[in-house]
Amino acid sequence: MKRLLVSSILLTAVAVNPVHAQVNTQRGSVLGGLAGAAAGAAIGEHNDKPVVGALIGGAVGLATGAALGNARDRQVAETRAWQYQQQQAQYQQQQIQLSRTVTPQDVITMSRSGLSDTVIINHIQTNGVRYDLQVADVITLHENGVSQNVISAMQNARGRSSMTATSVPVYQSAPPVITSPPVVVEQYVVPSYYHPAPRPYYVPRYHHHHHHSSGMHFSFGR
């Protein structure tokens, strides 16, 4: 009978929680259903109705466990959504800052446009460079008429405001926060009736005595 009740609770929990159900909701419904069924069976046994008690307790436990598990799932989902939004905002900010950095081609274009070295250097110091200059970059800048002062400014700016491009934001799930769900304890008081123990009482026993009649006997002699 107990195996049948446990199987019924498990089947009910699976039916309530489909395949895409959240983990904590399903786990809470199963554990709550089993605990409720066990408690209900123990209570119903006092009334000679363990099956009814197990079914009622299992239903109540399943609903309570599912509600607690669902609340935990919502909390986890909200935490992950908030963290994802923060990472998206950080990624967008990095992309904006990266788009402002100066490349060797930008410096060549400004130099060919006739801008002074002071203006180009100020622009480099304000926005930084896209990446550290390699030997080929230095040669290309020199061959395109960029002055030594501007090239030196680009080399000195690498440690202050250069940034490494980030292709896509990397999402990392938040570490699980282990919290103990509230435990609902329902106490059922089974009325007990006091039956006083039988008190001993004594029945007097009467003893019947045979009394011999006494009399005076006279004898007369001749």
mmCIF file of C-alpha atoms in Angstrom:
data_model
loop_
_atom_site.group_PDB
_atom_site.id
_atom_site.type_symbol
_atom_site.label_atom_id
_atom_site.label_comp_id
_atom_site.label_asym_id
_atom_site.label_seq_id
_atom_site.Cartn_x
_atom_site.Cartn_y
_atom_site.Cartn_z
ATOM 1 C CA MET A 1 0.000 0.000 0.000
ATOM 2 C CA LYS A 2 2.818 2.412 0.845
ATOM 3 C CA ARG A 3 4.501 1.745 -2.505
ATOM 4 C CA LEU A 4 1.241 2.457 -4.268
ATOM 5 C CA LEU A 5 0.883 5.770 -2.455
ATOM 6 C CA VAL A 6 4.453 6.795 -3.245
ATOM 7 C CA SER A 7 3.944 5.914 -6.913
ATOM 8 C CA SER A 8 0.747 7.963 -6.991
ATOM 9 C CA ILE A 9 2.489 10.998 -5.532
ATOM 10 C CA LEU A 10 5.364 10.734 -8.012
ATOM 11 C CA LEU A 11 3.009 10.380 -10.962
ATOM 12 C CA THR A 12 1.043 13.408 -9.787
ATOM 13 C CA ALA A 13 4.200 15.471 -9.435
ATOM 14 C CA VAL A 14 5.362 14.535 -12.929
ATOM 15 C CA ALA A 15 1.949 15.343 -14.359
ATOM 16 C CA VAL A 16 1.925 18.766 -12.719
ATOM 17 C CA ASN A 17 5.481 19.571 -13.854
ATOM 18 C CA PRO A 18 6.078 19.110 -17.603
ATOM 19 C CA VAL A 19 9.451 18.449 -19.158
ATOM 20 C CA HIS A 20 10.330 22.135 -19.354
ATOM 21 C CA ALA A 21 9.430 22.729 -15.725
ATOM 22 C CA GLN A 22 11.883 24.521 -13.524
ATOM 23 C CA VAL A 23 14.148 22.424 -11.370
ATOM 24 C CA ASN A 24 13.274 23.787 -7.946
ATOM 25 C CA THR A 25 9.537 23.687 -8.647
ATOM 26 C CA GLN A 26 9.653 20.042 -9.632
ATOM 27 C CA ARG A 27 11.947 19.096 -6.772
ATOM 28 C CA GLY A 28 9.797 20.932 -4.246
ATOM 29 C CA SER A 29 6.595 19.325 -5.473
ATOM 30 C CA VAL A 30 8.060 15.813 -5.283
ATOM 31 C CA LEU A 31 9.610 16.235 -1.848
ATOM 32 C CA GLY A 32 6.587 18.073 -0.515
ATOM 33 C CA GLY A 33 4.233 15.445 -1.879
ATOM 34 C CA LEU A 34 6.185 12.588 -0.339
ATOM 35 C CA ALA A 35 6.512 14.312 3.022
ATOM 36 C CA GLY A 36 2.834 15.247 3.020
ATOM 37 C CA ALA A 37 1.794 11.727 2.097
ATOM 38 C CA ALA A 38 3.859 10.247 4.904
ATOM 39 C CA ALA A 39 2.474 12.694 7.443
ATOM 40 C CA GLY A 40 -1.072 12.226 6.181
ATOM 41 C CA ALA A 41 -0.791 8.459 6.348
ATOM 42 C CA ALA A 42 0.465 8.629 9.921
ATOM 43 C CA ILE A 43 -2.377 10.921 10.933
ATOM 44 C CA GLY A 44 -5.016 8.969 9.051
ATOM 45 C CA GLU A 45 -3.891 5.760 10.665
ATOM 46 C CA HIS A 46 -5.348 6.955 13.940
ATOM 47 C CA ASN A 47 -8.735 7.061 12.263
ATOM 48 C CA ASP A 48 -8.213 3.798 10.401
ATOM 49 C CA LYS A 49 -8.027 5.742 7.108
ATOM 50 C CA PRO A 50 -4.345 5.864 6.143
ATOM 51 C CA VAL A 51 -5.053 5.978 2.407
ATOM 52 C CA VAL A 52 -7.310 9.020 2.645
ATOM 53 C CA GLY A 53 -4.870 10.767 4.950
ATOM 54 C CA ALA A 54 -1.963 10.029 2.636
ATOM 55 C CA LEU A 55 -3.793 11.365 -0.414
ATOM 56 C CA ILE A 56 -4.852 14.558 1.339
ATOM 57 C CA GLY A 57 -1.428 15.097 2.888
ATOM 58 C CA GLY A 58 0.292 14.366 -0.406
ATOM 59 C CA ALA A 59 -1.849 16.891 -2.269
ATOM 60 C CA VAL A 60 -1.237 19.597 0.325
ATOM 61 C CA GLY A 61 2.488 18.837 0.472
ATOM 62 C CA LEU A 62 2.791 18.810 -3.312
ATOM 63 C CA ALA A 63 1.133 22.217 -3.626
ATOM 64 C CA THR A 64 3.207 23.709 -0.815
ATOM 65 C CA GLY A 65 6.481 22.298 -2.127
ATOM 66 C CA ALA A 66 5.737 23.456 -5.664
ATOM 67 C CA ALA A 67 4.968 26.971 -4.440
ATOM 68 C CA LEU A 68 8.225 27.192 -2.485
ATOM 69 C CA GLY A 69 10.229 25.775 -5.385
ATOM 70 C CA ASN A 70 8.612 28.145 -7.863
ATOM 71 C CA ALA A 71 9.491 31.122 -5.681
ATOM 72 C CA ARG A 72 13.107 29.962 -5.658
ATOM 73 C CA ASP A 73 13.086 29.550 -9.447
ATOM 74 C CA ARG A 74 11.767 33.080 -9.901
ATOM 75 C CA GLN A 75 14.506 34.422 -7.646
ATOM 76 C CA VAL A 76 17.202 32.636 -9.651
ATOM 77 C CA ALA A 77 15.707 33.836 -12.950
ATOM 78 C CA GLU A 78 15.576 37.448 -11.747
ATOM 79 C CA THR A 79 19.201 37.273 -10.579
ATOM 80 C CA ARG A 80 20.361 35.916 -13.927
ATOM 81 C CA ALA A 81 18.356 38.505 -15.869
ATOM 82 C CA TRP A 82 19.816 41.345 -13.800
ATOM 83 C CA GLN A 83 23.351 40.037 -14.263
ATOM 84 C CA TYR A 84 22.837 39.660 -18.008
ATOM 85 C CA GLN A 85 21.611 43.265 -18.260
ATOM 86 C CA GLN A 86 24.665 44.467 -16.360
ATOM 87 C CA GLN A 87 26.979 42.581 -18.692
ATOM 88 C CA GLN A 88 25.178 43.921 -21.747
ATOM 89 C CA ALA A 89 25.504 47.489 -20.458
ATOM 90 C CA GLN A 90 29.199 46.963 -19.730
ATOM 91 C CA TYR A 91 29.755 45.468 -23.177
ATOM 92 C CA GLN A 92 28.039 48.395 -24.901
ATOM 93 C CA GLN A 93 30.098 50.871 -22.893
ATOM 94 C CA GLN A 94 33.280 49.077 -23.913
ATOM 95 C CA GLN A 95 32.257 49.187 -27.558
ATOM 96 C CA ILE A 96 31.616 52.930 -27.348
ATOM 97 C CA GLN A 97 34.998 53.561 -25.763
ATOM 98 C CA LEU A 98 36.688 51.256 -28.253
ATOM 99 C CA SER A 99 35.187 53.119 -31.193
ATOM 100 C CA ARG A 100 36.793 56.335 -29.961
ATOM 101 C CA THR A 101 40.331 54.976 -29.845
ATOM 102 C CA VAL A 102 42.856 56.038 -32.466
ATOM 103 C CA THR A 103 44.246 53.703 -35.113
ATOM 104 C CA PRO A 104 47.355 54.242 -37.273
ATOM 105 C CA GLN A 105 45.087 54.894 -40.256
ATOM 106 C CA ASP A 106 43.311 57.650 -38.279
ATOM 107 C CA VAL A 107 46.645 59.343 -37.590
ATOM 108 C CA ILE A 108 47.684 59.100 -41.241
ATOM 109 C CA THR A 109 44.362 60.648 -42.295
ATOM 110 C CA MET A 110 44.697 63.540 -39.825
ATOM 111 C CA SER A 111 48.303 64.152 -40.859
ATOM 112 C CA ARG A 112 47.399 64.254 -44.545
ATOM 113 C CA SER A 113 44.564 66.654 -43.729
ATOM 114 C CA GLY A 114 47.115 69.182 -42.515
ATOM 115 C CA LEU A 115 46.368 69.016 -38.786
ATOM 116 C CA SER A 116 49.212 70.068 -36.550
ATOM 117 C CA ASP A 117 51.120 67.624 -34.389
ATOM 118 C CA THR A 118 49.712 69.279 -31.253
ATOM 119 C CA VAL A 119 46.121 68.593 -32.296
ATOM 120 C CA ILE A 120 46.880 65.003 -33.275
ATOM 121 C CA ILE A 121 48.775 64.322 -30.029
ATOM 122 C CA ASN A 122 45.957 65.798 -27.907
ATOM 123 C CA HIS A 123 43.484 63.574 -29.695
ATOM 124 C CA ILE A 124 45.657 60.520 -29.036
ATOM 125 C CA GLN A 125 46.071 61.385 -25.347
ATOM 126 C CA THR A 126 42.349 61.971 -24.908
ATOM 127 C CA ASN A 127 41.035 58.819 -26.580
ATOM 128 C CA GLY A 128 43.956 56.396 -26.481
ATOM 129 C CA VAL A 129 45.098 53.997 -29.155
ATOM 130 C CA ARG A 130 43.307 50.918 -30.434
ATOM 131 C CA TYR A 131 46.272 48.585 -29.959
ATOM 132 C CA ASP A 132 49.993 48.622 -29.341
ATOM 133 C CA LEU A 133 52.062 49.648 -32.348
ATOM 134 C CA GLN A 134 54.066 46.960 -34.060
ATOM 135 C CA VAL A 135 57.226 47.507 -36.127
ATOM 136 C CA ALA A 136 55.245 47.427 -39.353
ATOM 137 C CA ASP A 137 52.862 50.094 -37.989
ATOM 138 C CA VAL A 138 55.729 52.435 -37.114
ATOM 139 C CA ILE A 139 57.244 52.029 -40.595
ATOM 140 C CA THR A 140 53.874 52.666 -42.248
ATOM 141 C CA LEU A 141 53.334 55.838 -40.206
ATOM 142 C CA HIS A 142 56.795 57.143 -41.076
ATOM 143 C CA GLU A 143 56.393 56.384 -44.791
ATOM 144 C CA ASN A 144 53.106 58.323 -44.815
ATOM 145 C CA GLY A 145 54.661 61.482 -43.400
ATOM 146 C CA VAL A 146 53.670 61.175 -39.742
ATOM 147 C CA SER A 147 56.136 63.014 -37.522
ATOM 148 C CA GLN A 148 58.313 61.367 -34.894
ATOM 149 C CA ASN A 149 56.505 63.259 -32.111
ATOM 150 C CA VAL A 150 53.123 61.823 -33.121
ATOM 151 C CA ILE A 151 54.531 58.306 -33.405
ATOM 152 C CA SER A 152 56.079 58.654 -29.939
ATOM 153 C CA ALA A 153 52.738 59.878 -28.558
ATOM 154 C CA MET A 154 51.035 56.766 -29.894
ATOM 155 C CA GLN A 155 53.696 54.550 -28.331
ATOM 156 C CA ASN A 156 53.384 56.287 -24.960
ATOM 157 C CA ALA A 157 49.594 56.121 -24.943
ATOM 158 C CA ARG A 158 49.465 52.327 -25.015
ATOM 159 C CA GLY A 159 49.688 51.897 -21.214
ATOM 160 C CA ARG A 160 47.030 54.462 -20.281
ATOM 161 C CA SER A 161 43.931 54.159 -22.393
ATOM 162 C CA SER A 162 44.426 51.345 -24.869
ATOM 163 C CA MET A 163 41.702 48.743 -24.757
ATOM 164 C CA THR A 164 41.349 45.194 -25.921
ATOM 165 C CA ALA A 165 38.347 44.588 -28.087
ATOM 166 C CA THR A 166 35.770 42.203 -26.681
ATOM 167 C CA SER A 167 33.996 40.204 -29.341
ATOM 168 C CA VAL A 168 30.865 39.191 -27.489
ATOM 169 C CA PRO A 169 29.784 39.476 -23.874
ATOM 170 C CA VAL A 170 30.512 36.352 -21.908
ATOM 171 C CA TYR A 171 27.575 35.361 -19.753
ATOM 172 C CA GLN A 172 28.371 33.640 -16.518
ATOM 173 C CA SER A 173 25.589 32.319 -14.406
ATOM 174 C CA ALA A 174 25.395 33.653 -10.904
ATOM 175 C CA PRO A 175 26.671 31.333 -8.188
ATOM 176 C CA PRO A 176 23.783 29.541 -6.526
ATOM 177 C CA VAL A 177 22.588 31.138 -3.343
ATOM 178 C CA ILE A 178 21.811 28.342 -0.950
ATOM 179 C CA THR A 179 18.883 29.234 1.177
ATOM 180 C CA SER A 180 16.770 26.984 3.253
ATOM 181 C CA PRO A 181 13.097 27.255 2.317
ATOM 182 C CA PRO A 182 10.710 27.817 5.195
ATOM 183 C CA VAL A 183 9.559 24.604 6.734
ATOM 184 C CA VAL A 184 5.838 24.415 7.278
ATOM 185 C CA VAL A 185 5.058 22.188 10.192
ATOM 186 C CA GLU A 186 1.451 21.250 10.672
ATOM 187 C CA GLN A 187 0.645 19.623 13.937
ATOM 188 C CA TYR A 188 -2.471 17.587 14.283
ATOM 189 C CA VAL A 189 -3.724 16.804 17.734
ATOM 190 C CA VAL A 190 -5.512 13.511 17.874
ATOM 191 C CA PRO A 191 -7.986 13.574 20.755
ATOM 192 C CA SER A 192 -7.282 10.901 23.282
ATOM 193 C CA TYR A 193 -9.913 9.668 25.646
ATOM 194 C CA TYR A 194 -9.069 8.818 29.190
ATOM 195 C CA HIS A 195 -10.373 5.510 30.346
ATOM 196 C CA PRO A 196 -9.829 5.128 34.064
ATOM 197 C CA ALA A 197 -8.526 1.805 35.168
ATOM 198 C CA PRO A 198 -11.072 -0.347 36.949
ATOM 199 C CA ARG A 199 -10.936 0.125 40.658
ATOM 200 C CA PRO A 200 -10.854 -3.015 42.726
ATOM 201 C CA TYR A 201 -13.633 -3.457 45.183
ATOM 202 C CA TYR A 202 -14.173 -6.095 47.721
ATOM 203 C CA VAL A 203 -17.251 -8.224 48.120
ATOM 204 C CA PRO A 204 -17.734 -9.306 51.705
ATOM 205 C CA ARG A 205 -17.991 -12.948 52.107
ATOM 206 C CA TYR A 206 -20.203 -14.298 54.841
ATOM 207 C CA HIS A 207 -19.264 -17.426 56.663
ATOM 208 C CA HIS A 208 -22.155 -19.571 57.890
ATOM 209 C CA HIS A 209 -21.562 -21.209 61.269
ATOM 210 C CA HIS A 210 -23.590 -24.107 62.507
ATOM 211 C CA HIS A 211 -24.753 -23.365 66.020
ATOM 212 C CA HIS A 212 -25.484 -26.220 68.308
ATOM 213 C CA SER A 213 -28.351 -25.601 70.677
ATOM 214 C CA SER A 214 -27.365 -25.778 74.254
ATOM 215 C CA GLY A 215 -29.719 -26.960 77.004
ATOM 216 C CA MET A 216 -29.783 -28.278 80.447
ATOM 217 C CA HIS A 217 -30.209 -31.948 80.867
ATOM 218 C CA PHE A 218 -31.401 -33.369 84.118
ATOM 219 C CA SER A 219 -31.204 -36.942 85.121
ATOM 220 C CA PHE A 220 -32.849 -38.427 88.131
ATOM 221 C CA GLY A 221 -31.452 -41.436 89.690
ATOM 222 C CA ARG A 222 -33.528 -43.987 91.281
#
